[in-house]
Short mmCIF file of C-alpha atoms in Angstrom, two decimals:
data_model
loop_
_atom_site.label_atom_id
_atom_site.label_comp_id
_atom_site.label_asym_id
_atom_site.label_seq_id
_atom_site.Cartn_x
_atom_site.Cartn_y
_atom_site.Cartn_z
CA MET A 294 -20.37 -8.96 12.93
CA SER A 295 -16.36 -8.99 12.21
CA PHE A 296 -16.57 -12.84 11.65
CA ILE A 297 -19.29 -12.76 9.16
CA SER A 298 -17.46 -9.82 7.06
CA VAL A 299 -14.35 -11.12 6.91
CA LEU A 300 -15.59 -14.92 5.71
CA PHE A 301 -17.11 -13.71 3.17
CA ALA A 302 -14.25 -11.23 2.36
CA LEU A 303 -12.36 -13.84 2.23
CA LEU A 304 -14.47 -16.36 0.47
CA LEU A 305 -15.74 -13.58 -2.66
CA GLU A 306 -11.83 -13.30 -2.86
CA GLN A 307 -11.09 -16.94 -3.12
CA ALA A 308 -13.77 -16.92 -6.41
CA ARG A 309 -13.78 -13.76 -8.13
CA PRO A 310 -10.62 -11.53 -7.02
CA LEU A 311 -10.24 -8.24 -8.15
CA SER A 312 -8.72 -7.89 -11.90
CA LYS A 313 -5.70 -5.61 -11.78
CA GLY A 314 -6.68 -1.75 -13.14
CA ASN A 315 -10.20 -3.14 -11.35
CA PRO A 316 -11.94 0.37 -10.94
CA ILE A 317 -12.27 0.08 -7.59
CA HIS A 318 -7.97 0.56 -6.99
CA ALA A 319 -7.97 2.72 -10.58
CA GLY A 320 -10.18 5.93 -8.20
CA LEU A 321 -8.00 5.40 -5.30
CA ARG A 322 -4.93 5.51 -6.78
CA ALA A 323 -6.50 9.21 -9.20
CA TRP A 324 -7.79 10.33 -5.42
CA VAL A 325 -3.97 10.07 -4.20
CA ARG A 326 -3.37 11.56 -7.36
CA TRP A 327 -5.16 14.21 -6.69
CA SER A 328 -3.99 14.85 -2.93
CA THR A 329 -0.95 15.24 -4.00
CA ARG A 330 -1.27 17.78 -6.94
CA ASN A 331 -3.52 19.48 -4.76
CA PHE A 332 -1.70 19.99 -0.96
CA ASP A 333 2.06 18.83 -1.52
CA ALA A 334 3.82 22.15 -2.28
CA GLY A 335 6.97 21.13 0.19
CA LYS A 336 6.69 22.26 3.47
CA PRO A 337 6.15 19.71 6.13
CA PHE A 338 2.64 20.82 6.80
CA HIS A 339 1.89 20.51 3.25
CA GLY A 340 3.00 16.62 3.57
CA TRP A 341 0.51 16.26 6.81
CA LEU A 342 -1.90 17.84 5.19
CA ALA A 343 -1.76 15.49 1.32
CA TRP A 344 -1.39 12.30 3.73
CA GLY A 345 -4.64 13.18 5.88
CA PHE A 346 -6.30 13.47 2.19
CA ALA A 347 -4.97 10.55 0.72
CA VAL A 348 -5.01 8.52 3.47
CA GLY A 349 -8.00 9.73 5.74
CA GLY A 350 -10.49 10.96 3.36
CA PRO A 351 -11.31 7.16 2.07
CA SER A 352 -10.80 6.19 5.83
CA VAL A 353 -13.72 8.41 6.97
CA ALA A 354 -15.76 7.68 4.15
CA ALA A 355 -15.75 4.11 4.56
CA LEU A 356 -16.65 4.91 8.24
CA LEU A 357 -19.38 7.20 7.56
CA VAL A 358 -21.37 4.95 5.00
CA TYR A 359 -21.12 2.22 7.49
CA TRP A 360 -22.56 4.31 10.40
CA LEU A 361 -25.50 5.99 8.07
CA LEU A 362 -26.17 2.08 6.68
CA ILE A 363 -26.35 0.64 10.57
CA THR A 364 -28.57 3.61 11.98
CA PHE A 365 -30.82 3.18 8.97
CA LEU A 366 -30.91 -0.17 7.64
CA GLY A 367 -29.33 -2.06 10.24
CA TRP A 368 -26.69 -4.56 11.05
CA PRO A 369 -26.71 -7.17 8.27
CA VAL A 370 -26.40 -3.85 5.85
CA GLY A 371 -23.36 -2.94 7.85
CA VAL A 372 -21.89 -6.29 7.79
CA ILE A 373 -22.07 -6.39 4.13
CA TRP A 374 -20.64 -3.22 3.61
CA SER A 375 -17.59 -4.41 5.85
CA ALA A 376 -17.29 -7.11 3.20
CA ALA A 377 -17.34 -5.68 0.49
CA VAL A 378 -14.63 -3.29 1.60
CA LEU A 379 -12.70 -5.46 3.10
CA TYR A 380 -13.29 -7.66 -0.28
CA ALA A 381 -11.68 -4.11 -1.78
CA CYS A 382 -8.94 -4.10 0.92
CA LEU A 383 -7.68 -8.27 0.85
CA GLY A 384 -5.25 -9.43 -1.58
CA PHE A 385 -4.52 -13.29 -1.49
CA ARG A 386 -4.88 -13.63 -5.04
CA GLN A 387 -2.84 -10.35 -5.89
CA PHE A 388 0.04 -11.81 -5.23
CA SER A 389 -0.47 -15.69 -4.97
CA PHE A 390 -0.25 -16.48 -8.41
CA HIS A 391 3.41 -15.24 -8.90
CA PHE A 392 3.91 -17.33 -5.86
CA THR A 393 2.57 -20.22 -8.17
CA GLU A 394 3.98 -19.20 -11.40
CA ILE A 395 7.43 -19.07 -9.71
CA ARG A 396 6.93 -22.29 -7.93
CA ASP A 397 5.92 -24.55 -10.87
CA ALA A 398 9.07 -23.20 -13.14
CA LEU A 399 11.25 -24.44 -10.57
CA ALA A 400 9.39 -27.52 -10.17
CA ASP A 401 9.79 -28.08 -13.90
CA GLY A 402 13.58 -27.55 -13.95
CA ASP A 403 13.30 -24.02 -15.64
CA GLU A 404 15.19 -21.66 -13.63
CA VAL A 405 15.70 -19.07 -16.72
CA ARG A 406 11.88 -18.72 -16.32
CA ALA A 407 11.40 -18.63 -13.06
CA ARG A 408 14.09 -15.94 -12.63
CA GLU A 409 12.43 -14.02 -15.50
CA LEU A 410 8.89 -14.18 -13.56
CA LEU A 411 10.84 -12.86 -9.98
CA ALA A 412 12.20 -10.34 -11.61
CA SER A 413 9.05 -9.58 -13.02
CA TRP A 414 7.64 -9.70 -10.12
CA LYS A 415 10.51 -7.98 -7.44
CA GLN A 416 11.25 -5.50 -10.15
CA MET A 417 14.86 -6.50 -10.17
CA ASP A 418 17.66 -8.46 -11.87
CA ALA A 419 17.56 -11.87 -10.77
CA SER A 420 19.88 -13.08 -13.93
CA GLU A 421 22.04 -13.94 -12.09
CA LEU A 422 20.89 -15.64 -8.75
CA PRO A 423 21.36 -19.46 -7.72
CA ARG A 424 18.25 -21.46 -7.13
CA SER A 425 18.56 -21.19 -3.53
CA GLU A 426 18.28 -17.65 -3.63
CA ILE A 427 15.65 -17.71 -5.78
CA VAL A 428 13.69 -19.63 -3.60
CA ARG A 429 14.76 -16.89 -0.68
CA HIS A 430 12.69 -14.49 -2.77
CA VAL A 431 9.71 -15.87 -3.56
CA ILE A 432 9.57 -16.80 0.24
CA GLU A 433 10.23 -13.23 1.74
CA HIS A 434 8.25 -11.17 -0.78
CA SER A 435 5.46 -13.64 -0.56
CA VAL A 436 5.38 -14.00 3.35
CA LEU A 437 5.62 -9.37 2.71
CA SER A 438 3.14 -9.74 0.87
CA ALA A 439 0.71 -11.88 2.75
CA HIS A 440 1.26 -9.80 5.82
CA ARG A 441 0.66 -6.04 3.82
CA HIS A 442 -2.42 -7.93 2.18
CA VAL A 443 -3.96 -10.38 4.46
CA PHE A 444 -2.77 -10.68 8.14
CA GLY A 445 -2.35 -6.25 8.81
CA VAL A 446 -5.33 -5.42 6.70
CA LEU A 447 -7.24 -7.88 8.94
CA ALA A 448 -5.32 -6.43 12.35
CA TRP A 449 -6.10 -3.25 11.53
CA PHE A 450 -10.10 -3.93 11.07
CA SER A 451 -10.81 -6.01 13.78
CA VAL A 452 -9.06 -3.74 16.67
CA LEU A 453 -11.19 -0.73 15.32
CA ALA A 454 -14.38 -3.04 14.30
CA ALA A 455 -13.99 -3.56 18.07
CA PHE A 456 -14.79 -0.39 18.96
CA GLY A 457 -17.44 0.05 16.47
CA PHE A 458 -15.70 1.99 13.61
CA GLY A 459 -16.42 -0.62 10.94
CA PRO A 460 -14.30 -1.25 8.14
CA THR A 461 -12.52 1.84 8.56
CA GLY A 462 -8.80 0.17 9.95
CA ALA A 463 -8.93 -1.87 6.85
CA VAL A 464 -8.98 0.87 4.32
CA LEU A 465 -6.59 3.10 7.05
CA TYR A 466 -3.90 0.36 6.50
CA ARG A 467 -4.03 -0.75 2.75
CA LEU A 468 -3.98 3.02 1.42
CA SER A 469 -1.00 3.73 4.42
CA GLU A 470 1.58 0.95 2.51
CA PHE A 471 0.17 2.13 -0.85
CA VAL A 472 0.83 5.88 -0.42
CA ALA A 473 4.20 5.18 0.96
CA ARG A 474 5.68 2.93 -2.08
CA TYR A 475 3.45 5.02 -4.62
CA TRP A 476 5.08 8.45 -3.56
CA GLN A 477 8.22 7.09 -2.92
CA HIS A 478 8.16 5.83 -6.36
CA LYS A 479 6.60 9.08 -7.84
CA SER A 480 9.53 10.97 -6.37
CA LYS A 481 11.96 9.05 -9.43
CA ALA A 482 9.15 9.71 -11.34
CA ASN A 483 9.88 13.00 -14.31
CA HIS A 484 5.72 13.88 -15.11
CA GLN A 485 5.21 13.49 -10.76
CA PRO A 486 7.76 14.61 -8.43
CA VAL A 487 6.79 13.93 -4.83
CA SER A 488 8.71 16.82 -1.81
CA ASP A 489 10.87 15.01 0.34
CA ALA A 490 8.77 16.34 2.93
CA LEU A 491 5.50 14.16 2.23
CA GLN A 492 7.70 11.09 1.70
CA GLN A 493 8.89 11.49 4.78
CA THR A 494 5.50 11.87 6.53
CA ALA A 495 3.92 8.55 3.75
CA THR A 496 7.09 6.59 5.32
CA ILE A 497 6.62 7.95 9.44
CA MET A 498 3.23 6.98 9.23
CA TRP A 499 3.53 3.29 7.14
CA THR A 500 5.94 2.44 10.13
CA ALA A 501 3.71 3.79 12.63
CA ILE A 502 0.65 2.22 11.36
CA ASP A 503 2.07 -0.99 10.85
CA TRP A 504 3.77 -1.24 14.39
CA LEU A 505 1.31 -3.22 15.53
CA PRO A 506 0.26 -5.64 12.66
CA ALA A 507 3.64 -6.78 12.46
CA ARG A 508 4.41 -8.11 15.74
CA MET A 509 0.41 -9.74 15.38
CA THR A 510 1.58 -11.35 12.33
CA ALA A 511 4.69 -12.83 13.93
CA ILE A 512 2.87 -13.52 16.63
CA SER A 513 0.54 -15.68 14.59
CA PHE A 514 3.77 -17.37 12.32
CA ALA A 515 4.99 -18.07 15.76
CA VAL A 516 1.66 -19.47 17.32
CA VAL A 517 1.20 -21.62 14.23
CA GLY A 518 5.01 -22.28 13.40
CA SER A 519 7.89 -23.64 15.89
CA PHE A 520 6.98 -21.08 18.78
CA GLU A 521 10.43 -20.73 20.82
CA ASP A 522 12.95 -20.39 17.32
CA ALA A 523 10.02 -17.73 15.92
CA ILE A 524 10.04 -15.48 18.94
CA ASP A 525 13.87 -16.02 19.77
CA GLY A 526 14.54 -15.03 16.13
CA TRP A 527 12.01 -11.90 16.73
CA ARG A 528 13.71 -10.86 19.95
CA ASN A 529 17.16 -11.00 18.97
CA TYR A 530 16.11 -8.99 15.52
CA GLU A 531 14.78 -6.28 16.87
CA PRO A 532 17.29 -4.85 19.10
CA ARG A 533 19.55 -4.33 16.36
CA PHE A 534 17.31 -3.25 13.73
CA ALA A 535 14.91 -1.34 15.59
CA GLY A 536 11.37 0.38 13.51
CA ASP A 537 12.13 -2.43 10.72
CA ASN A 538 8.51 -3.95 10.92
CA ASP A 539 9.45 -5.87 7.66
CA GLY A 540 12.20 -8.05 9.45
CA ILE A 541 10.75 -9.06 12.37
CA VAL A 542 7.87 -10.21 10.53
CA LEU A 543 10.59 -12.25 8.59
CA ALA A 544 12.53 -13.16 11.39
CA ALA A 545 9.90 -14.74 13.15
CA THR A 546 9.00 -16.83 9.79
CA ALA A 547 12.64 -18.20 9.74
CA GLY A 548 12.11 -19.08 13.45
CA ALA A 549 8.63 -20.73 12.68
CA VAL A 550 10.10 -23.03 9.82
CA ASN A 551 13.84 -23.18 10.00
CA ILE A 552 15.17 -21.94 7.35
CA ARG A 553 17.84 -19.06 6.35
CA LEU A 554 16.07 -15.60 5.29
CA GLY A 555 18.06 -12.18 5.09
CA VAL A 556 21.00 -13.27 3.34
CA ALA A 557 20.81 -11.22 -0.04
CA ALA A 558 23.38 -11.90 -2.75
CA PRO A 559 24.00 -8.35 -4.11
CA VAL A 560 20.52 -7.16 -6.65
CA THR A 561 20.02 -4.25 -8.72
CA SER A 562 16.36 -2.88 -8.94
CA VAL A 563 15.21 -1.76 -11.92
CA ALA A 564 12.75 1.39 -12.61
CA ALA A 565 8.95 -0.41 -12.57
CA HIS A 566 6.76 1.06 -14.89
CA GLY A 567 4.23 1.33 -11.53
CA ALA A 568 4.28 1.37 -8.08
CA PRO A 569 7.11 -1.43 -7.24
CA ALA A 570 4.77 -4.35 -5.31
CA LEU A 571 7.20 -3.79 -1.85
CA PRO A 572 9.25 -0.48 -0.47
CA PRO A 573 12.56 -0.95 -1.74
CA ARG A 574 14.26 -1.80 2.14
CA ALA A 575 11.79 -4.35 1.71
CA VAL A 576 13.00 -5.46 -2.12
CA ASP A 577 16.86 -5.39 -1.29
CA ARG A 578 16.95 -7.02 1.71
CA ARG A 579 20.87 -7.83 3.07
CA ARG A 580 20.14 -8.33 6.64
CA GLU A 581 20.57 -11.95 7.97
CA VAL A 582 17.41 -11.98 10.42
CA ARG A 583 17.70 -15.51 11.42
CA PRO A 584 19.98 -18.46 10.23
CA GLY A 585 18.90 -21.37 9.40
CA GLN A 586 18.76 -24.21 6.85
CA THR A 587 19.18 -22.61 3.17
CA PRO A 588 15.53 -22.08 1.76
CA GLU A 589 14.76 -25.23 -0.38
CA MET A 590 11.31 -26.11 -2.78
CA ALA A 591 9.82 -28.14 0.17
CA HIS A 592 10.38 -24.51 2.11
CA LEU A 593 7.64 -23.13 -0.38
CA VAL A 594 4.71 -25.95 0.57
CA THR A 595 6.04 -24.98 4.38
CA ILE A 596 5.37 -21.26 3.95
CA VAL A 597 2.04 -22.22 2.06
CA GLY A 598 0.74 -24.38 4.89
CA LEU A 599 2.16 -21.92 7.55
CA VAL A 600 0.23 -18.73 5.95
CA TRP A 601 -3.06 -20.79 5.43
CA ARG A 602 -2.62 -21.75 9.29
CA ALA A 603 -2.20 -18.65 10.85
CA VAL A 604 -5.48 -17.61 8.34
CA VAL A 605 -7.23 -20.19 10.06
CA MET A 606 -5.74 -19.41 13.22
CA TRP A 607 -7.50 -15.54 13.01
CA MET A 608 -10.84 -16.76 12.04
CA PHE A 609 -11.29 -19.33 14.75
CA LEU A 610 -9.87 -16.37 17.04
CA LEU A 611 -12.78 -13.72 15.59
CA ALA A 612 -15.68 -16.49 15.43
CA LEU A 613 -14.43 -17.01 19.49
CA LEU A 614 -14.51 -13.22 19.70
CA THR A 615 -17.52 -13.31 18.10
CA LEU A 616 -19.77 -16.07 19.87
CA ALA A 617 -18.63 -14.26 23.51
CA ARG A 618 -20.20 -11.40 22.51
CA LEU A 619 -23.65 -13.07 21.19
CA LEU A 620 -23.60 -14.83 24.54
CA GLY A 621 -22.35 -12.03 26.89
#
């Protein structure tokens, strides 16, 4: 069931991705805002309460619908519901068009256009970045976006679906990531401030929930890339920066394709009209996760291949697990 749901969701997302400002995401944003207004009173307990309603409410709702469909209409309808929820949570096409536009601009030699596109995507000042730094930022941001929008979602979906919880894991993961950056952004806005307690709760929970998916993504990149170098980069990075899940993903990526990531020229974040695409710690990264080759245009193609090979590997493993369950 998990394999079929994931396959349908990926195919549908590639054929017809959700548009920006779609009613599903708009409704979830409204729910998060309502939870913030009604439960964020500034105390630690209120922070946990607000997070529980904002993230736990939709997760439990997805689970209850799944159980009701399985009970009264059978597993095929449950598969359709899981695929629909995954379709709303996955987001390959939500970031890939940024990657494609910047890559095409660089291929045409239009670095000014590439800097403008990068600045718009990452909400940063990219006017002084050299070509290699543009490529590095694109690679880092694309890899972390793939982790959040694809591999992390698949990881928690697969784990909880194996125990009969349907698409709950996908909702839990995506909303945990969303509220962590959304509340951090709103804390700087005058019209709807967010308490420090709520921001801290969201950060703690996001770090905990992303712990397993980050390592599963790192292992996936190691398997489909240079395994020894990827594991070596991960092993050397984690003791120095404990709790940095983003760094582990980037360290494994750098080792898998032998490029230098994490050495950033000073960048200045600028305010965005909406929530930033990634949390500030991922946007403004100055840590060297692994030495290697200077990022070049050819590495963009390499990264695309790495991500797609990892997706194929995930689908192959899910297919094997599904076949084993059927035969068992």
